Amino acid sequence: MFEMTFMKRWTPLVIFAGLLTLGLGCGKSTVKGEGGKSLTLVKPANQTITQGSTNKVLLTVVRGDFEGKVGIEIDDLPDGIALANDKESIAAGDNTLTVTMVADTDAALVKNHRVKVTASGPNDMAVSEFFEVTVQSKN
Protein backbone atom coordinates (compact mmCIF):
# COMPACT_ATOMS: atom_id res chain seq x y z
CA MET A 1 0.00 0.00 0.00
CA PHE A 2 2.75 2.44 0.95
CA GLU A 3 4.58 1.62 -2.29
CA MET A 4 1.54 2.45 -4.45
CA THR A 5 0.91 5.74 -2.63
CA PHE A 6 4.58 6.65 -2.96
CA MET A 7 4.56 5.87 -6.69
CA LYS A 8 1.37 7.85 -7.35
CA ARG A 9 2.73 10.85 -5.49
CA TRP A 10 6.28 10.91 -6.87
CA THR A 11 6.04 9.50 -10.41
CA PRO A 12 4.93 12.82 -11.99
CA LEU A 13 7.78 14.65 -10.27
CA VAL A 14 10.33 12.10 -11.44
CA ILE A 15 9.02 12.31 -15.03
CA PHE A 16 9.08 16.10 -14.90
CA ALA A 17 12.64 16.17 -13.52
CA GLY A 18 13.74 13.75 -16.23
CA LEU A 19 12.27 15.91 -18.97
CA LEU A 20 14.05 18.97 -17.64
CA THR A 21 17.32 17.06 -17.40
CA LEU A 22 16.98 15.92 -21.01
CA GLY A 23 16.37 19.49 -22.09
CA LEU A 24 12.93 18.76 -23.51
CA GLY A 25 11.46 21.64 -21.55
CA CYS A 26 13.53 24.74 -20.95
CA GLY A 27 10.84 26.54 -18.98
CA LYS A 28 7.73 25.94 -16.99
CA SER A 29 4.87 27.77 -15.33
CA THR A 30 2.95 26.68 -12.25
CA VAL A 31 -0.38 27.72 -10.75
CA LYS A 32 -1.37 26.84 -7.20
CA GLY A 33 -4.96 26.14 -6.24
CA GLU A 34 -7.03 25.28 -3.18
CA GLY A 35 -5.99 22.54 -0.79
CA GLY A 36 -2.40 22.30 -1.99
CA LYS A 37 -3.37 21.49 -5.57
CA SER A 38 -1.03 22.74 -8.30
CA LEU A 39 -0.63 22.45 -12.05
CA THR A 40 2.64 22.90 -13.93
CA LEU A 41 2.89 23.26 -17.70
CA VAL A 42 6.29 22.64 -19.29
CA LYS A 43 7.15 24.99 -22.17
CA PRO A 44 6.80 23.04 -25.45
CA ALA A 45 9.78 22.99 -27.81
CA ASN A 46 9.81 25.61 -30.55
CA GLN A 47 8.74 24.21 -33.92
CA THR A 48 9.82 24.63 -37.54
CA ILE A 49 7.33 23.26 -40.05
CA THR A 50 7.39 23.24 -43.85
CA GLN A 51 4.34 24.17 -45.92
CA GLY A 52 2.36 21.00 -46.70
CA SER A 53 3.87 18.96 -43.85
CA THR A 54 3.14 17.99 -40.25
CA ASN A 55 4.94 18.36 -36.91
CA LYS A 56 4.32 16.65 -33.59
CA VAL A 57 4.33 18.82 -30.46
CA LEU A 58 4.75 17.23 -27.02
CA LEU A 59 2.74 18.87 -24.23
CA THR A 60 3.73 17.95 -20.66
CA VAL A 61 2.05 18.73 -17.34
CA VAL A 62 2.74 17.88 -13.73
CA ARG A 63 -0.22 17.62 -11.37
CA GLY A 64 0.08 18.39 -7.68
CA ASP A 65 -2.46 16.68 -5.40
CA PHE A 66 -5.06 15.90 -8.06
CA GLU A 67 -5.44 13.12 -10.60
CA GLY A 68 -8.19 14.33 -12.92
CA LYS A 69 -7.95 15.25 -16.56
CA VAL A 70 -6.22 18.46 -17.64
CA GLY A 71 -7.85 20.56 -20.36
CA ILE A 72 -5.59 21.82 -23.14
CA GLU A 73 -6.19 24.83 -25.37
CA ILE A 74 -3.85 26.04 -28.13
CA ASP A 75 -4.32 29.57 -29.45
CA ASP A 76 -2.77 31.90 -32.01
CA LEU A 77 -1.53 29.35 -34.55
CA PRO A 78 -0.16 30.95 -37.73
CA ASP A 79 -2.52 31.27 -40.72
CA GLY A 80 -2.71 27.95 -42.56
CA ILE A 81 -1.68 25.85 -39.56
CA ALA A 82 -4.26 23.60 -37.88
CA LEU A 83 -4.29 20.81 -35.31
CA ALA A 84 -5.13 17.26 -36.41
CA ASN A 85 -5.97 16.03 -32.90
CA ASP A 86 -9.46 15.43 -31.63
CA LYS A 87 -8.28 15.30 -28.01
CA GLU A 88 -8.32 18.55 -26.10
CA SER A 89 -7.23 17.14 -22.76
CA ILE A 90 -4.62 15.04 -21.02
CA ALA A 91 -6.35 12.03 -19.47
CA ALA A 92 -6.24 11.30 -15.75
CA GLY A 93 -3.10 9.30 -15.06
CA ASP A 94 -1.24 10.70 -18.10
CA ASN A 95 1.24 13.56 -18.04
CA THR A 96 1.72 14.12 -21.76
CA LEU A 97 -0.25 14.71 -24.92
CA THR A 98 1.21 14.80 -28.41
CA VAL A 99 -0.62 17.10 -30.80
CA THR A 100 -0.02 17.20 -34.54
CA MET A 101 0.25 20.50 -36.37
CA VAL A 102 -0.72 20.37 -40.05
CA ALA A 103 0.51 23.05 -42.44
CA ASP A 104 -1.47 23.84 -45.58
CA THR A 105 0.55 23.94 -48.79
CA ASP A 106 0.02 27.71 -48.81
CA ALA A 107 0.43 28.33 -45.06
CA ALA A 108 1.68 31.82 -44.24
CA LEU A 109 5.48 32.01 -44.07
CA VAL A 110 6.32 33.24 -40.57
CA LYS A 111 9.35 33.26 -38.31
CA ASN A 112 9.13 32.83 -34.52
CA HIS A 113 5.32 33.20 -34.42
CA ARG A 114 4.24 32.99 -30.77
CA VAL A 115 1.66 30.29 -29.95
CA LYS A 116 -0.09 30.05 -26.57
CA VAL A 117 -0.82 26.77 -24.78
CA THR A 118 -3.13 26.79 -21.75
CA ALA A 119 -3.60 23.86 -19.37
CA SER A 120 -6.61 23.91 -17.03
CA GLY A 121 -7.33 21.80 -13.97
CA PRO A 122 -9.91 21.69 -11.18
CA ASN A 123 -11.28 24.77 -9.42
CA ASP A 124 -10.45 27.09 -12.33
CA MET A 125 -6.69 26.49 -12.13
CA ALA A 126 -5.18 27.56 -15.45
CA VAL A 127 -1.59 28.06 -16.54
CA SER A 128 -0.12 29.12 -19.89
CA GLU A 129 3.19 28.81 -21.73
CA PHE A 130 4.30 29.93 -25.17
CA PHE A 131 6.33 28.35 -27.95
CA GLU A 132 7.40 29.70 -31.32
CA VAL A 133 6.46 28.36 -34.74
CA THR A 134 8.41 29.06 -37.91
CA VAL A 135 6.80 28.11 -41.23
CA GLN A 136 9.22 27.48 -44.10
CA SER A 137 8.57 27.43 -47.82
CA LYS A 138 8.11 23.99 -49.38
CA ASN A 139 10.49 24.98 -52.19
Tab-separated table of C-alpha atoms in Angstrom:
chain	number	residue	atom	x	y	z
A	1	MET	CA	0.000	0.000	0.000
A	2	PHE	CA	2.755	2.439	0.952
A	3	GLU	CA	4.580	1.622	-2.291
A	4	MET	CA	1.538	2.452	-4.452
A	5	THR	CA	0.915	5.739	-2.635
A	6	PHE	CA	4.579	6.649	-2.959
A	7	MET	CA	4.556	5.866	-6.687
A	8	LYS	CA	1.367	7.853	-7.354
A	9	ARG	CA	2.729	10.847	-5.493
A	10	TRP	CA	6.282	10.911	-6.868
A	11	THR	CA	6.037	9.498	-10.415
A	12	PRO	CA	4.931	12.816	-11.993
A	13	LEU	CA	7.777	14.652	-10.268
A	14	VAL	CA	10.329	12.096	-11.439
A	15	ILE	CA	9.023	12.306	-15.028
A	16	PHE	CA	9.082	16.104	-14.905
A	17	ALA	CA	12.637	16.174	-13.524
A	18	GLY	CA	13.743	13.753	-16.226
A	19	LEU	CA	12.270	15.905	-18.970
A	20	LEU	CA	14.053	18.969	-17.637
A	21	THR	CA	17.319	17.056	-17.398
A	22	LEU	CA	16.979	15.918	-21.005
A	23	GLY	CA	16.365	19.493	-22.092
A	24	LEU	CA	12.929	18.755	-23.505
A	25	GLY	CA	11.461	21.639	-21.553
A	26	CYS	CA	13.533	24.736	-20.952
A	27	GLY	CA	10.845	26.543	-18.984
A	28	LYS	CA	7.726	25.941	-16.990
A	29	SER	CA	4.868	27.770	-15.330
A	30	THR	CA	2.950	26.684	-12.246
A	31	VAL	CA	-0.379	27.720	-10.752
A	32	LYS	CA	-1.369	26.841	-7.200
A	33	GLY	CA	-4.958	26.140	-6.237
A	34	GLU	CA	-7.026	25.284	-3.177
A	35	GLY	CA	-5.991	22.545	-0.785
A	36	GLY	CA	-2.402	22.299	-1.993
A	37	LYS	CA	-3.373	21.495	-5.570
A	38	SER	CA	-1.033	22.741	-8.300
A	39	LEU	CA	-0.630	22.448	-12.046
A	40	THR	CA	2.642	22.903	-13.926
A	41	LEU	CA	2.895	23.259	-17.704
A	42	VAL	CA	6.292	22.645	-19.294
A	43	LYS	CA	7.153	24.988	-22.174
A	44	PRO	CA	6.804	23.042	-25.445
A	45	ALA	CA	9.779	22.986	-27.809
A	46	ASN	CA	9.813	25.606	-30.554
A	47	GLN	CA	8.737	24.209	-33.923
A	48	THR	CA	9.822	24.625	-37.541
A	49	ILE	CA	7.331	23.262	-40.048
A	50	THR	CA	7.390	23.238	-43.848
A	51	GLN	CA	4.339	24.165	-45.915
A	52	GLY	CA	2.358	20.999	-46.697
A	53	SER	CA	3.867	18.955	-43.853
A	54	THR	CA	3.136	17.987	-40.245
A	55	ASN	CA	4.935	18.359	-36.905
A	56	LYS	CA	4.324	16.652	-33.590
A	57	VAL	CA	4.333	18.822	-30.459
A	58	LEU	CA	4.745	17.233	-27.021
A	59	LEU	CA	2.743	18.865	-24.228
A	60	THR	CA	3.731	17.950	-20.662
A	61	VAL	CA	2.045	18.734	-17.340
A	62	VAL	CA	2.744	17.883	-13.725
A	63	ARG	CA	-0.225	17.624	-11.369
A	64	GLY	CA	0.080	18.395	-7.677
A	65	ASP	CA	-2.459	16.683	-5.398
A	66	PHE	CA	-5.059	15.896	-8.057
A	67	GLU	CA	-5.440	13.115	-10.596
A	68	GLY	CA	-8.192	14.326	-12.916
A	69	LYS	CA	-7.946	15.254	-16.558
A	70	VAL	CA	-6.219	18.461	-17.644
A	71	GLY	CA	-7.848	20.556	-20.356
A	72	ILE	CA	-5.589	21.825	-23.143
A	73	GLU	CA	-6.185	24.834	-25.365
A	74	ILE	CA	-3.851	26.045	-28.128
A	75	ASP	CA	-4.318	29.570	-29.446
A	76	ASP	CA	-2.772	31.902	-32.013
A	77	LEU	CA	-1.530	29.352	-34.547
A	78	PRO	CA	-0.156	30.950	-37.733
A	79	ASP	CA	-2.518	31.266	-40.720
A	80	GLY	CA	-2.708	27.950	-42.564
A	81	ILE	CA	-1.676	25.845	-39.555
A	82	ALA	CA	-4.257	23.599	-37.883
A	83	LEU	CA	-4.293	20.812	-35.312
A	84	ALA	CA	-5.131	17.264	-36.412
A	85	ASN	CA	-5.966	16.027	-32.901
A	86	ASP	CA	-9.458	15.425	-31.634
A	87	LYS	CA	-8.280	15.302	-28.011
A	88	GLU	CA	-8.324	18.545	-26.101
A	89	SER	CA	-7.232	17.137	-22.761
A	90	ILE	CA	-4.624	15.040	-21.022
A	91	ALA	CA	-6.353	12.031	-19.471
A	92	ALA	CA	-6.237	11.296	-15.750
A	93	GLY	CA	-3.097	9.304	-15.062
A	94	ASP	CA	-1.240	10.695	-18.097
A	95	ASN	CA	1.240	13.557	-18.041
A	96	THR	CA	1.716	14.118	-21.763
A	97	LEU	CA	-0.254	14.708	-24.923
A	98	THR	CA	1.211	14.800	-28.412
A	99	VAL	CA	-0.616	17.099	-30.802
A	100	THR	CA	-0.024	17.198	-34.542
A	101	MET	CA	0.246	20.497	-36.371
A	102	VAL	CA	-0.725	20.366	-40.048
A	103	ALA	CA	0.512	23.052	-42.437
A	104	ASP	CA	-1.473	23.838	-45.585
A	105	THR	CA	0.555	23.936	-48.793
A	106	ASP	CA	0.024	27.708	-48.813
A	107	ALA	CA	0.431	28.334	-45.057
A	108	ALA	CA	1.684	31.822	-44.240
A	109	LEU	CA	5.475	32.015	-44.070
A	110	VAL	CA	6.324	33.240	-40.572
A	111	LYS	CA	9.349	33.265	-38.306
A	112	ASN	CA	9.128	32.827	-34.523
A	113	HIS	CA	5.324	33.200	-34.421
A	114	ARG	CA	4.243	32.994	-30.773
A	115	VAL	CA	1.659	30.286	-29.946
A	116	LYS	CA	-0.089	30.051	-26.570
A	117	VAL	CA	-0.819	26.766	-24.775
A	118	THR	CA	-3.128	26.793	-21.753
A	119	ALA	CA	-3.604	23.863	-19.370
A	120	SER	CA	-6.608	23.912	-17.028
A	121	GLY	CA	-7.331	21.802	-13.969
A	122	PRO	CA	-9.915	21.687	-11.176
A	123	ASN	CA	-11.281	24.774	-9.418
A	124	ASP	CA	-10.452	27.093	-12.330
A	125	MET	CA	-6.691	26.494	-12.126
A	126	ALA	CA	-5.182	27.558	-15.453
A	127	VAL	CA	-1.589	28.062	-16.536
A	128	SER	CA	-0.116	29.122	-19.890
A	129	GLU	CA	3.190	28.808	-21.725
A	130	PHE	CA	4.302	29.926	-25.170
A	131	PHE	CA	6.326	28.354	-27.949
A	132	GLU	CA	7.404	29.695	-31.321
A	133	VAL	CA	6.464	28.357	-34.736
A	134	THR	CA	8.412	29.055	-37.912
A	135	VAL	CA	6.799	28.111	-41.231
A	136	GLN	CA	9.224	27.485	-44.097
A	137	SER	CA	8.571	27.428	-47.821
A	138	LYS	CA	8.113	23.986	-49.376
A	139	ASN	CA	10.492	24.975	-52.188
